[in-house]
XYZ file of C-alpha atoms in Angstrom:
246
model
C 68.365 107.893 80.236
C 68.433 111.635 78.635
C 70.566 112.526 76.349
C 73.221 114.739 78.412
C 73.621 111.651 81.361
C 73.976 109.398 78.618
C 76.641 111.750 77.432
C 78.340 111.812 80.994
C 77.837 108.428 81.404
C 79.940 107.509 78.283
C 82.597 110.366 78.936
C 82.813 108.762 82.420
C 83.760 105.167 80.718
C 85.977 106.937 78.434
C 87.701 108.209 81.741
C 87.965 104.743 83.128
C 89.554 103.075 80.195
C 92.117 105.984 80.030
C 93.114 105.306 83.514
C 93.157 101.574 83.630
C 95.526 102.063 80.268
C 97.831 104.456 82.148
C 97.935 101.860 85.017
C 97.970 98.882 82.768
C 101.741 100.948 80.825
C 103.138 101.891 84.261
C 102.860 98.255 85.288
C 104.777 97.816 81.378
C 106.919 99.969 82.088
C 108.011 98.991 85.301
C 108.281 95.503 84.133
C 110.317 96.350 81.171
C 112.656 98.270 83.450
C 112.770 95.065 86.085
C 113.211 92.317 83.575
C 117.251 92.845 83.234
C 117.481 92.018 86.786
C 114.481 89.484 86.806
C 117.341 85.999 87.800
C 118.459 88.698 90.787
C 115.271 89.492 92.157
C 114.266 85.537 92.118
C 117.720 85.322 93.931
C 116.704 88.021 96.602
C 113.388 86.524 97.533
C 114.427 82.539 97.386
C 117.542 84.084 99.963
C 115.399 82.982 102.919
C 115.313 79.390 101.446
C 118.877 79.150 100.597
C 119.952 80.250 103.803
C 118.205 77.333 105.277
C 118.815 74.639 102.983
C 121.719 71.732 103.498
C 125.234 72.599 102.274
C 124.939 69.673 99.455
C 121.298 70.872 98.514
C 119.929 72.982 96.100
C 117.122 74.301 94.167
C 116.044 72.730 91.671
C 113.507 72.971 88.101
C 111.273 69.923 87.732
C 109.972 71.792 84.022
C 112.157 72.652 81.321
C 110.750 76.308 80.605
C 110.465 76.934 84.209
C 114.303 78.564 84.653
C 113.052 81.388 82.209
C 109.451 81.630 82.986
C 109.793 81.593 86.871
C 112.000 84.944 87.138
C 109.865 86.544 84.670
C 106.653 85.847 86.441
C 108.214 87.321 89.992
C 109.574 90.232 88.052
C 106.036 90.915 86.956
C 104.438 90.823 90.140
C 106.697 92.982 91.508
C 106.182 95.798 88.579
C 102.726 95.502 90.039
C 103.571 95.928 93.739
C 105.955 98.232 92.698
C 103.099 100.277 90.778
C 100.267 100.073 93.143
C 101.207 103.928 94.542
C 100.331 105.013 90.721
C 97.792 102.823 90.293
C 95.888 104.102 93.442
C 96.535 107.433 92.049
C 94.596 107.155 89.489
C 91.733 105.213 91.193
C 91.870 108.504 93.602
C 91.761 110.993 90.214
C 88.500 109.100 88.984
C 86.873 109.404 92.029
C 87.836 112.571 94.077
C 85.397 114.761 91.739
C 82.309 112.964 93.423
C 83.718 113.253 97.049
C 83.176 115.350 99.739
C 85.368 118.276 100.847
C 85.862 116.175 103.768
C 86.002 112.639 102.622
C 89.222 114.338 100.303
C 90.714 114.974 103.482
C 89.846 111.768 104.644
C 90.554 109.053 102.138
C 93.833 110.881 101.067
C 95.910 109.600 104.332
C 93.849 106.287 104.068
C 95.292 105.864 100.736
C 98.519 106.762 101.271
C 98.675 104.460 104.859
C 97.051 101.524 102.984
C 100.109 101.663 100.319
C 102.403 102.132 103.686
C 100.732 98.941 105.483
C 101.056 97.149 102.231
C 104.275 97.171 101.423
C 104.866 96.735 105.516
C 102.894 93.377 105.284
C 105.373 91.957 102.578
C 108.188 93.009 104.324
C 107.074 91.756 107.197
C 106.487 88.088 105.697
C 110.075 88.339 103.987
C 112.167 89.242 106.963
C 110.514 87.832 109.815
C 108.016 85.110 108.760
C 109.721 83.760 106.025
C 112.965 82.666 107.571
C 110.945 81.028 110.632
C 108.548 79.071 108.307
C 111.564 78.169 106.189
C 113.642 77.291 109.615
C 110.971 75.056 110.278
C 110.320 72.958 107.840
C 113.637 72.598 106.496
C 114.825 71.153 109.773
C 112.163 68.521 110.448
C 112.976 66.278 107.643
C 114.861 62.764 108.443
C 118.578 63.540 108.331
C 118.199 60.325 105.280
C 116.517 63.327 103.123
C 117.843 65.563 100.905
C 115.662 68.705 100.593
C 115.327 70.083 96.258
C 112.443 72.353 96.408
C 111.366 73.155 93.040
C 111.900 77.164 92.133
C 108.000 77.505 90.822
C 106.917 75.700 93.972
C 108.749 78.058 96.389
C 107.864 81.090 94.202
C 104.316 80.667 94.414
C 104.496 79.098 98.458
C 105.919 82.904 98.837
C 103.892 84.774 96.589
C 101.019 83.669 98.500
C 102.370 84.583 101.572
C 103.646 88.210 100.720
C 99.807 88.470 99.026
C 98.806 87.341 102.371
C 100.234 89.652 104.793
C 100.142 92.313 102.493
C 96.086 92.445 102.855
C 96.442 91.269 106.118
C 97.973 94.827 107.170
C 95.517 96.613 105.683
C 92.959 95.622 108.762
C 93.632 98.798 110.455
C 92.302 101.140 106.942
C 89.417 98.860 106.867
C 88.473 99.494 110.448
C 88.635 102.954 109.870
C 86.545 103.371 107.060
C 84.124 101.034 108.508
C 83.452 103.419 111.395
C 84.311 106.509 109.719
C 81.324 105.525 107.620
C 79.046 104.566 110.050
C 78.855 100.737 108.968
C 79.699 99.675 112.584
C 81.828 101.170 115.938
C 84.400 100.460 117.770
C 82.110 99.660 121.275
C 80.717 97.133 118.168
C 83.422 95.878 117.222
C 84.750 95.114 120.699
C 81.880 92.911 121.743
C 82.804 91.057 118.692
C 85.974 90.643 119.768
C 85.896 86.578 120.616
C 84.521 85.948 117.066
C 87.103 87.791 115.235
C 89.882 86.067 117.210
C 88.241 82.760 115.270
C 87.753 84.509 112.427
C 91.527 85.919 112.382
C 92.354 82.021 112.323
C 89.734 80.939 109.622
C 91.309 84.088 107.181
C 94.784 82.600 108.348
C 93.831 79.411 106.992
C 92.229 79.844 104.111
C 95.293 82.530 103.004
C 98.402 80.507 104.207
C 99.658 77.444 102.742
C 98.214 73.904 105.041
C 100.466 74.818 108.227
C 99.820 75.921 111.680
C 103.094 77.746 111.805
C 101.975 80.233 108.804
C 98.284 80.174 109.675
C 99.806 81.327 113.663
C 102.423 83.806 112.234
C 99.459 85.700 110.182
C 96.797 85.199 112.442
C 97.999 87.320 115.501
C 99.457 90.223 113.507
C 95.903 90.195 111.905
C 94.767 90.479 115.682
C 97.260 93.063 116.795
C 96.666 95.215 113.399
C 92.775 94.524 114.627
C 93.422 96.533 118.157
C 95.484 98.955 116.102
C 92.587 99.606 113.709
C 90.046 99.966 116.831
C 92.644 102.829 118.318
C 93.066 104.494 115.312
C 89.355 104.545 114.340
C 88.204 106.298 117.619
C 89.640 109.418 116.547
C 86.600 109.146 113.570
C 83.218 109.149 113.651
C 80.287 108.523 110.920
C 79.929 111.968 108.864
C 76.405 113.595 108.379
C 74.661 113.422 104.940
C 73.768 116.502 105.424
C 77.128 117.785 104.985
C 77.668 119.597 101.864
C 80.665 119.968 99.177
C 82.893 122.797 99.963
């Protein structure tokens, strides 16, 4: 390696580390601003639970640290939801310099519509997913049961949801940028269609806790999202190398 690309090379890791330090304080910073309210945001997202539990029920903590430490670990994961926008920001500063006039005007909406389908996955799981899953199994028990779910057991049973549909909704940006880039088409992609029906099921497993109910409730958005993405990504087709920076 000459001397000048080993000199860009280096000023290029120097431009990395900047950016994942910005990131790294906004996520600080958001935190730091959350953590006041971290017992009422625990409050807001176990809501779905409570609403569903047994008038002499409760939650309850099975570890002694877990009342402090439970909040604070939701609080954090939601300075980094609530960051991603920045966060893609600066993944979009490091690379726009090496794009194409026309994959800027490209991957700009894609960014901004895979923060948009993000945020509309999680939302998604809390208002309509979670109180059906929730519906469900707190009404099967025997009535000789008295349901106590632990408040790190439903935190994390939710966190993997909202993580869940969150990427789940961001089928139809994949799609896109799939075909936009010539990796496959949409006539492909159709005659493909059976398998990725299974395949929406086998992701729905694998990302939803041991249930059909969850595994059903991901697995057909994923499918719907899927016929979204093909609609959406005939409007784009593979660009030409040839194409030049402008």
């Amino acid at each position: 390696m000459s001397e000048p690309q080993q000199s860009g090379f280096i000023a290029h890791l120097v431009e990395l580390r900047n950016r994942l330090m910005r990131s790294l304080l906004c996520v600080l910073l958001v935190f730091v601003v959350l953590v006041y309210f971290a017992n009422d945001i625990y409050a807001f997202v176990a809501a779905p639970l409570l609403a569903h539990l047994p008038a002499n029920s409760q939650m309850i903590a099975t570890d002694v640290t877990a009342p402090f430490f439970t909040p604070f670990k939701l609080t954090l994961f939601v300075a980094i939801f609530a960051a991603i926008p920045f966060i893609l920001h600066q993944v979009w500063s490091f690379i726009a310099p090496g794009l194409y006039q026309h994959e800027k005007r490209m991957l700009i909406p894609i960014l901004l519509s895979s923060v948009l389908l993000f945020y509309g996955g999680i939302a998604f799981c809390y208002f309509v997913v979670l109180p059906i899953v929730l519906s469900f199994f707190t009404g099967i028990g025997p009535e000789v049961m008295t349901l106590t779910p632990d408040i790190s057991s439903y935190l994390g049973f939710a966190l993997k949801l909202f993580f869940a549909f969150g990427i789940a909704f961001e089928i139809p940006v994949a799609i896109m940028l799939l075909c936009w880039s010539g990796a496959t088409t949409t006539a492909s992609l159709k005659q493909k269609r059976p398998y990725i029906v299974v395949g929406a099921f086998v992701v729905a497993m694998f990302l939803t806790p041991p249930d059909v109910l969850s595994q059903t409730l991901l697995a057909l958005p994923m499918l719907l999202l899927f016929e979204l993405g093909l609609i959406l990504a005939a409007f784009y087709s593979a660009k030409s190398p040839q194409e030049e920076k402008q």
